[in-house]
Amino acid sequence: MTDFHAPILVTGGAGYIGSHTVHLLAQQGRKVVVLDNLVYGHEQAIIDDGVELVIGGVGDQPLLRSLFDKHAFGAVIHFAAYAFVGESVADPLKYYRNNTAEVMSLLEVMQEFECKSFVFSSTCATYGLPMSLPITESNPQQPINPYGRSKLMVEWILKDCEQAWGLNSACLRYFNASGCSMDGRIGEDHDPETHLIPRVLMALIGEIAEIEVFGTDYDTPDGTCIRDYIHVEDLADAHAKALDHLAAGGDSVCCNLGTGVGVSVKQIIQAAEEVTGKCVPVRFGPRRPGDPDCLVADPSYAGQALGWEAKHRDVRDMVSSSWKWISGPRAGRYSDQA
Ligand code: UDP
């Protein structure tokens, strides 16, 4: 069993989902150390006093040993990863090195220091094309790109480590992470930005000329792809609950994190128009290769196992919080960007 009060190491804690989780953990009074190489993360996304940011990579074992020696972590939340599906197809070794191989360096140090609680950022991309909808955790995991495979291999490694040395883990399979902190203080700043909701809003502020809708001939009611958009603050809450579950001696779990509500690309554009009162410039284009028609979670197991459920169920919450960030003083960017 883990000490509830021991410090927590959060890798990738300066990234999008990581920074929202760190903010929540700090507000809950937990002691957090962030390890982030700042390749995609932002120093300015760490906004709470008392959160230590260490700049470095999860493959740097001497650094990890010095951190474990100093802080005696009770648990690790591992966010640090690359997450561009297209890039993973073009440069798979980058993904297998960073998302899979480097995790082993971290796990080796955890084993040395007998730290046995691990919360892992997994993804619905581990399922590939779903056998049935909504997607439960028992859906076969047959990822269709290196990104999904790089994450699935870590899930397997965690199970083997559990057998071998008693590591307990929570693999949290995110659906479409979206939205920004409701107070507008931190948000989503990717370069390049490929995700639908920020791109729709970028089209509204003129940062891009228009939003291209990738395909209108899918087997869905309005012909555009359906996804399950989950608010980043709900994801943060699930990580806190997963930590508590493991600290209380709970078994290892793999959980879907979604709302269970499917929303089409056209419905996102409509929600953006409702929230902002502005008209989104849209161009209808061809399908993006590799996009399934519909991905929607059955999130009920996360409710049973962790006592978690999404509080934000209306996609307008995701859109309005992103709008607050993008139309706010930072214009959707941290100023530490080169
Ligand atoms: N999408 C789109 N135009 C864009 C970006 C995304 O039509 O500029 C569509 C994409 O085809 C998918 C949905 O929006 O059906 C969500 O895509 P996103 O890249 O945000 O997340 P993904 O589902 O790929 O993880």
Coordinates of C-alpha atoms and ligand atoms in Angstrom, one line a residue:
M1 CA 0.0 0.0 0.0
T2 CA 1.2 3.5 -0.8
D3 CA 1.6 6.4 1.5
F4 CA -1.2 8.9 0.7
H5 CA 1.0 11.8 1.7
A6 CA 4.2 10.8 -0.1
P7 CA 5.3 13.1 -3.0
I8 CA 4.1 12.2 -6.5
L9 CA 6.4 12.3 -9.6
V10 CA 4.5 13.5 -12.6
T11 CA 6.3 13.0 -15.9
G12 CA 5.2 15.3 -18.7
G13 CA 3.5 17.4 -16.1
A14 CA 4.1 20.6 -18.2
G15 CA 2.0 19.2 -21.1
Y16 CA -1.6 19.6 -21.8
I17 CA -3.3 16.9 -19.7
G18 CA -0.3 16.7 -17.3
S19 CA -0.5 20.4 -16.4
H20 CA -4.2 20.3 -15.7
T21 CA -3.6 17.2 -13.5
V22 CA -0.7 18.9 -11.7
H23 CA -2.9 21.9 -11.0
L24 CA -5.7 19.7 -9.5
L25 CA -3.2 17.7 -7.4
A26 CA -1.6 20.9 -6.1
Q27 CA -5.0 22.3 -5.2
Q28 CA -5.8 19.1 -3.3
G29 CA -2.6 19.8 -1.2
R30 CA -0.5 17.0 -2.6
K31 CA 3.2 17.4 -3.0
V32 CA 4.1 17.2 -6.7
V33 CA 7.4 17.1 -8.6
V34 CA 7.1 17.5 -12.3
L35 CA 9.7 16.0 -14.7
D36 CA 9.4 17.4 -18.2
N37 CA 11.9 17.8 -21.0
L38 CA 9.8 20.8 -22.3
V39 CA 10.0 19.6 -25.9
Y40 CA 6.2 19.9 -26.0
G41 CA 5.5 21.1 -22.5
H42 CA 5.5 24.7 -21.2
E43 CA 7.2 26.0 -18.1
Q44 CA 4.3 28.5 -17.8
A45 CA 1.8 25.7 -17.6
I46 CA 3.0 25.0 -14.0
I47 CA 1.1 27.7 -12.1
D48 CA 0.9 26.5 -8.5
D49 CA 3.4 27.5 -5.8
G50 CA 5.2 24.5 -4.3
V51 CA 5.2 22.4 -7.5
E52 CA 8.8 21.7 -8.4
L53 CA 9.7 21.5 -12.1
V54 CA 12.7 19.4 -13.0
I55 CA 13.7 19.7 -16.7
G56 CA 14.8 16.4 -18.0
G57 CA 13.8 13.1 -19.6
V58 CA 12.3 9.9 -18.3
G59 CA 15.2 8.0 -19.9
D60 CA 17.8 9.8 -17.7
Q61 CA 18.3 7.2 -14.9
P62 CA 20.9 9.2 -12.9
L63 CA 18.5 12.1 -12.8
L64 CA 15.6 9.8 -11.8
R65 CA 17.7 8.1 -9.1
S66 CA 18.6 11.5 -7.6
L67 CA 14.9 12.5 -7.6
F68 CA 13.7 9.3 -6.0
D69 CA 16.5 9.6 -3.5
K70 CA 15.5 13.1 -2.5
H71 CA 11.7 12.7 -2.6
A72 CA 10.9 9.1 -1.8
F73 CA 7.9 9.2 -4.3
G74 CA 4.9 7.2 -3.3
A75 CA 3.6 7.1 -6.9
V76 CA 4.3 8.1 -10.5
I77 CA 1.9 9.5 -13.0
H78 CA 3.4 9.1 -16.4
F79 CA 2.2 11.5 -19.1
A80 CA 5.5 12.2 -21.0
A81 CA 4.9 10.9 -24.5
Y82 CA 4.6 12.0 -28.2
A83 CA 1.1 11.9 -29.4
F84 CA 0.9 12.8 -33.1
V85 CA -0.6 9.8 -34.9
G86 CA 0.6 10.8 -38.4
E87 CA 4.2 11.4 -37.1
S88 CA 4.2 8.0 -35.5
V89 CA 3.5 6.5 -38.9
A90 CA 6.3 8.5 -40.6
D91 CA 8.8 8.0 -37.7
P92 CA 7.8 4.9 -35.7
L93 CA 11.2 4.6 -34.0
K94 CA 10.8 8.0 -32.4
Y95 CA 7.6 6.7 -30.8
Y96 CA 8.8 3.3 -29.8
R97 CA 12.0 5.0 -28.3
N98 CA 10.1 7.7 -26.4
N99 CA 6.8 6.2 -25.6
T100 CA 7.8 2.7 -24.9
A101 CA 11.6 2.1 -24.4
E102 CA 12.1 5.1 -22.1
V103 CA 9.4 4.0 -19.8
M104 CA 11.5 1.0 -19.0
S105 CA 14.2 3.2 -17.6
L106 CA 11.6 4.8 -15.4
L107 CA 10.2 1.5 -14.3
E108 CA 13.7 0.1 -13.5
V109 CA 14.3 3.0 -11.1
M110 CA 10.9 2.6 -9.6
Q111 CA 11.7 -1.1 -9.0
E112 CA 15.0 -0.1 -7.4
F113 CA 13.3 2.3 -5.0
E114 CA 10.4 0.0 -4.4
C115 CA 7.9 2.5 -5.7
K116 CA 4.9 0.4 -6.8
S117 CA 2.1 2.7 -7.9
F118 CA 2.0 3.8 -11.5
V119 CA -0.7 5.8 -13.3
F120 CA -0.3 5.6 -17.1
S121 CA -1.7 7.8 -19.8
S122 CA -3.0 5.3 -22.2
T123 CA -5.4 5.8 -25.1
C124 CA -8.4 4.6 -27.0
A125 CA -6.0 4.3 -29.9
T126 CA -5.0 0.9 -28.3
Y127 CA -8.3 -0.5 -29.5
G128 CA -7.9 0.3 -33.2
L129 CA -11.1 -0.3 -35.1
P130 CA -13.8 -1.1 -32.5
M131 CA -15.6 -4.5 -32.7
S132 CA -18.7 -2.9 -31.1
L133 CA -20.0 0.3 -29.7
P134 CA -19.8 1.8 -27.2
I135 CA -16.3 0.5 -26.5
T136 CA -15.7 -1.4 -23.3
E137 CA -12.4 -2.4 -21.9
S138 CA -12.9 -5.9 -23.2
N139 CA -12.9 -4.8 -26.8
P140 CA -9.8 -6.4 -28.5
Q141 CA -6.8 -4.1 -28.4
Q142 CA -5.6 -4.1 -32.0
P143 CA -4.1 -0.6 -32.6
I144 CA -3.8 0.5 -36.2
N145 CA -0.8 2.9 -35.9
P146 CA 2.6 3.0 -34.1
Y147 CA 1.3 5.5 -31.6
G148 CA -1.4 3.1 -30.4
R149 CA 1.1 0.2 -30.4
S150 CA 3.7 2.3 -28.5
K151 CA 1.1 2.7 -25.7
L152 CA -0.3 -0.8 -25.8
M153 CA 3.2 -2.3 -25.3
V154 CA 3.5 -0.3 -22.1
E155 CA 0.2 -1.7 -20.8
W156 CA 1.7 -5.2 -21.4
I157 CA 5.0 -4.2 -19.7
L158 CA 3.1 -3.0 -16.7
K159 CA 1.2 -6.3 -16.4
D160 CA 4.5 -8.2 -16.5
C161 CA 6.0 -5.9 -13.9
E162 CA 3.0 -6.6 -11.7
Q163 CA 3.7 -10.3 -11.9
A164 CA 7.4 -10.0 -11.3
W165 CA 7.7 -7.3 -8.6
G166 CA 4.2 -6.3 -7.6
L167 CA 3.8 -3.0 -9.5
N168 CA 0.3 -1.8 -9.3
S169 CA -0.9 0.3 -12.2
A170 CA -3.9 2.2 -13.5
C171 CA -4.0 2.4 -17.3
L172 CA -6.3 5.3 -18.2
R173 CA -7.4 5.0 -21.8
Y174 CA -8.4 8.5 -22.9
F175 CA -10.9 9.2 -25.6
N176 CA -10.7 12.7 -27.1
A177 CA -9.1 15.0 -24.5
S178 CA -10.5 18.5 -25.0
G179 CA -11.3 21.8 -23.3
C180 CA -9.1 23.9 -21.0
S181 CA -9.2 24.8 -17.3
M182 CA -12.6 26.4 -16.6
D183 CA -10.8 29.4 -15.0
G184 CA -8.9 30.1 -18.2
R185 CA -5.5 30.0 -16.6
I186 CA -4.0 27.0 -18.4
G187 CA -4.9 25.4 -21.6
E188 CA -3.9 23.6 -24.7
D189 CA -0.9 24.8 -26.7
H190 CA 0.3 22.3 -29.2
D191 CA 2.7 23.0 -32.1
P192 CA 1.4 22.0 -34.6
E193 CA -2.2 22.0 -33.4
T194 CA -4.0 19.2 -35.2
H195 CA -7.1 18.7 -32.9
L196 CA -10.5 19.6 -34.0
I197 CA -11.8 21.9 -31.3
P198 CA -8.8 24.2 -31.1
R199 CA -8.6 24.3 -34.9
V200 CA -12.3 25.3 -35.2
L201 CA -11.6 28.1 -32.7
M202 CA -8.4 29.1 -34.5
A203 CA -10.5 29.5 -37.7
L204 CA -12.9 31.8 -35.7
I205 CA -10.1 34.1 -34.6
G206 CA -8.5 34.1 -38.1
E207 CA -5.4 32.2 -37.1
I208 CA -6.2 29.7 -39.8
A209 CA -8.4 30.6 -42.8
E210 CA -11.0 27.9 -42.3
I211 CA -11.6 24.5 -40.7
E212 CA -11.4 21.6 -43.1
V213 CA -13.9 18.9 -42.3
F214 CA -12.2 15.6 -43.0
G215 CA -14.8 13.6 -44.8
T216 CA -18.6 13.9 -45.1
D217 CA -19.4 10.3 -46.3
Y218 CA -18.9 8.4 -43.1
D219 CA -21.6 6.0 -41.9
T220 CA -23.0 8.4 -39.3
P221 CA -26.2 10.4 -39.1
D222 CA -24.6 13.6 -40.6
G223 CA -21.8 11.9 -42.5
T224 CA -19.0 13.3 -40.3
C225 CA -16.9 11.3 -37.8
I226 CA -18.2 10.8 -34.3
R227 CA -15.9 11.0 -31.3
D228 CA -16.2 11.1 -27.5
Y229 CA -14.8 14.4 -26.2
I230 CA -13.7 14.3 -22.6
H231 CA -13.0 17.5 -20.7
V232 CA -9.3 17.7 -19.5
E233 CA -10.5 18.6 -16.0
D234 CA -12.4 15.4 -15.9
L235 CA -9.3 13.6 -17.0
A236 CA -7.3 15.3 -14.2
D237 CA -9.9 14.2 -11.7
A238 CA -9.6 10.6 -12.9
H239 CA -5.8 10.6 -12.3
A240 CA -6.4 11.9 -8.7
K241 CA -8.9 9.1 -8.2
A242 CA -6.6 6.5 -9.7
L243 CA -3.8 7.6 -7.3
D244 CA -6.2 7.2 -4.3
H245 CA -7.3 3.8 -5.6
L246 CA -3.7 2.6 -5.7
A247 CA -2.8 4.2 -2.5
A248 CA -5.7 2.4 -0.8
G249 CA -4.3 -0.9 -2.0
G250 CA -6.7 -1.3 -4.9
D251 CA -5.9 -3.7 -7.7
S252 CA -4.4 -2.7 -11.0
V253 CA -7.0 -1.4 -13.4
C254 CA -7.5 -0.4 -17.1
C255 CA -10.3 2.1 -17.6
N256 CA -11.8 4.0 -20.4
L257 CA -12.1 7.7 -19.8
G258 CA -14.9 9.2 -21.9
T259 CA -18.4 10.7 -21.5
G260 CA -20.2 7.9 -23.4
V261 CA -21.6 10.7 -25.6
G262 CA -20.8 10.7 -29.3
V263 CA -20.4 14.0 -31.0
S264 CA -19.9 14.6 -34.8
V265 CA -17.5 17.0 -36.4
K266 CA -20.5 19.0 -37.6
Q267 CA -21.9 19.1 -34.1
I268 CA -18.6 20.5 -32.8
I269 CA -18.7 23.3 -35.3
Q270 CA -22.3 24.0 -34.4
A271 CA -21.4 24.1 -30.7
A272 CA -18.6 26.5 -31.4
E273 CA -21.1 28.8 -33.3
E274 CA -23.5 28.6 -30.4
V275 CA -20.8 29.4 -27.7
T276 CA -19.2 32.2 -29.6
G277 CA -22.1 33.6 -31.6
K278 CA -19.8 33.7 -34.6
C279 CA -19.9 31.8 -37.9
V280 CA -17.1 29.3 -38.5
P281 CA -15.5 29.3 -41.9
V282 CA -15.7 25.7 -43.1
R283 CA -14.4 23.7 -46.0
F284 CA -15.6 20.2 -46.6
G285 CA -12.7 18.0 -47.7
P286 CA -11.8 14.3 -48.2
R287 CA -11.4 11.8 -45.4
R288 CA -8.2 11.8 -43.3
P289 CA -6.6 8.3 -43.7
G290 CA -7.1 6.0 -40.7
D291 CA -10.1 7.8 -39.1
P292 CA -12.8 5.3 -37.9
D293 CA -16.4 6.4 -38.3
C294 CA -17.2 6.4 -34.7
L295 CA -15.3 6.0 -31.4
V296 CA -17.4 6.3 -28.2
A297 CA -16.5 5.0 -24.8
D298 CA -18.5 2.9 -22.4
P299 CA -17.0 4.6 -19.3
S300 CA -19.0 2.6 -16.7
Y301 CA -16.1 0.6 -15.5
A302 CA -14.2 3.7 -14.4
G303 CA -17.2 4.5 -12.3
Q304 CA -17.1 1.1 -10.6
A305 CA -13.4 0.8 -10.2
L306 CA -12.4 4.4 -9.4
G307 CA -15.7 6.1 -8.4
W308 CA -15.1 8.5 -11.4
E309 CA -17.5 9.9 -13.9
A310 CA -17.3 12.8 -16.3
K311 CA -18.9 16.0 -14.9
H312 CA -18.8 17.8 -18.2
R313 CA -21.2 15.9 -20.5
D314 CA -22.2 18.8 -22.8
V315 CA -19.5 19.4 -25.4
R316 CA -20.3 23.1 -25.2
D317 CA -18.3 23.0 -21.9
M318 CA -15.3 21.8 -23.7
V319 CA -15.7 24.4 -26.5
S320 CA -16.5 27.3 -24.1
S321 CA -13.4 26.6 -21.9
S322 CA -11.2 26.3 -25.0
W323 CA -12.7 29.6 -26.3
K324 CA -11.9 31.3 -23.0
W325 CA -8.3 30.2 -23.4
I326 CA -8.0 31.0 -27.1
S327 CA -9.8 34.3 -27.0
G328 CA -8.2 35.3 -23.6
P329 CA -5.1 37.4 -22.9
R330 CA -2.7 34.6 -23.9
A331 CA -4.5 34.0 -27.2
G332 CA -4.1 30.2 -26.6
R333 CA -0.3 30.4 -26.3
Y334 CA 2.2 30.2 -23.5
S335 CA 4.7 33.0 -24.0
D336 CA 7.7 30.6 -23.4
Q337 CA 7.1 29.4 -27.0
A338 CA 10.1 30.0 -29.2
Ligands
UDP1 N1 -11.0 16.7 -37.8 C1 -11.4 17.4 -38.9 N2 -10.7 18.6 -39.2 C2 -9.6 18.9 -38.5 C3 -9.2 18.1 -37.4 C4 -9.9 17.0 -37.1 O1 -12.5 17.2 -39.5 O2 -8.9 19.9 -38.8 C5 -11.8 15.5 -37.4 C6 -11.1 14.2 -37.5 O3 -11.1 13.6 -38.8 C7 -11.8 13.3 -36.4 C8 -12.2 14.4 -35.4 O4 -12.2 15.6 -36.1 O5 -12.9 12.7 -37.0 C9 -11.4 14.5 -34.2 O6 -10.0 14.6 -34.6 P1 -8.8 15.0 -33.7 O7 -7.6 15.2 -34.5 O8 -9.2 16.2 -32.8 O9 -8.7 13.8 -32.7 P2 -8.5 12.2 -33.0 O10 -9.9 11.6 -33.0 O11 -7.8 12.1 -34.3 O12 -7.7 11.7 -31.8

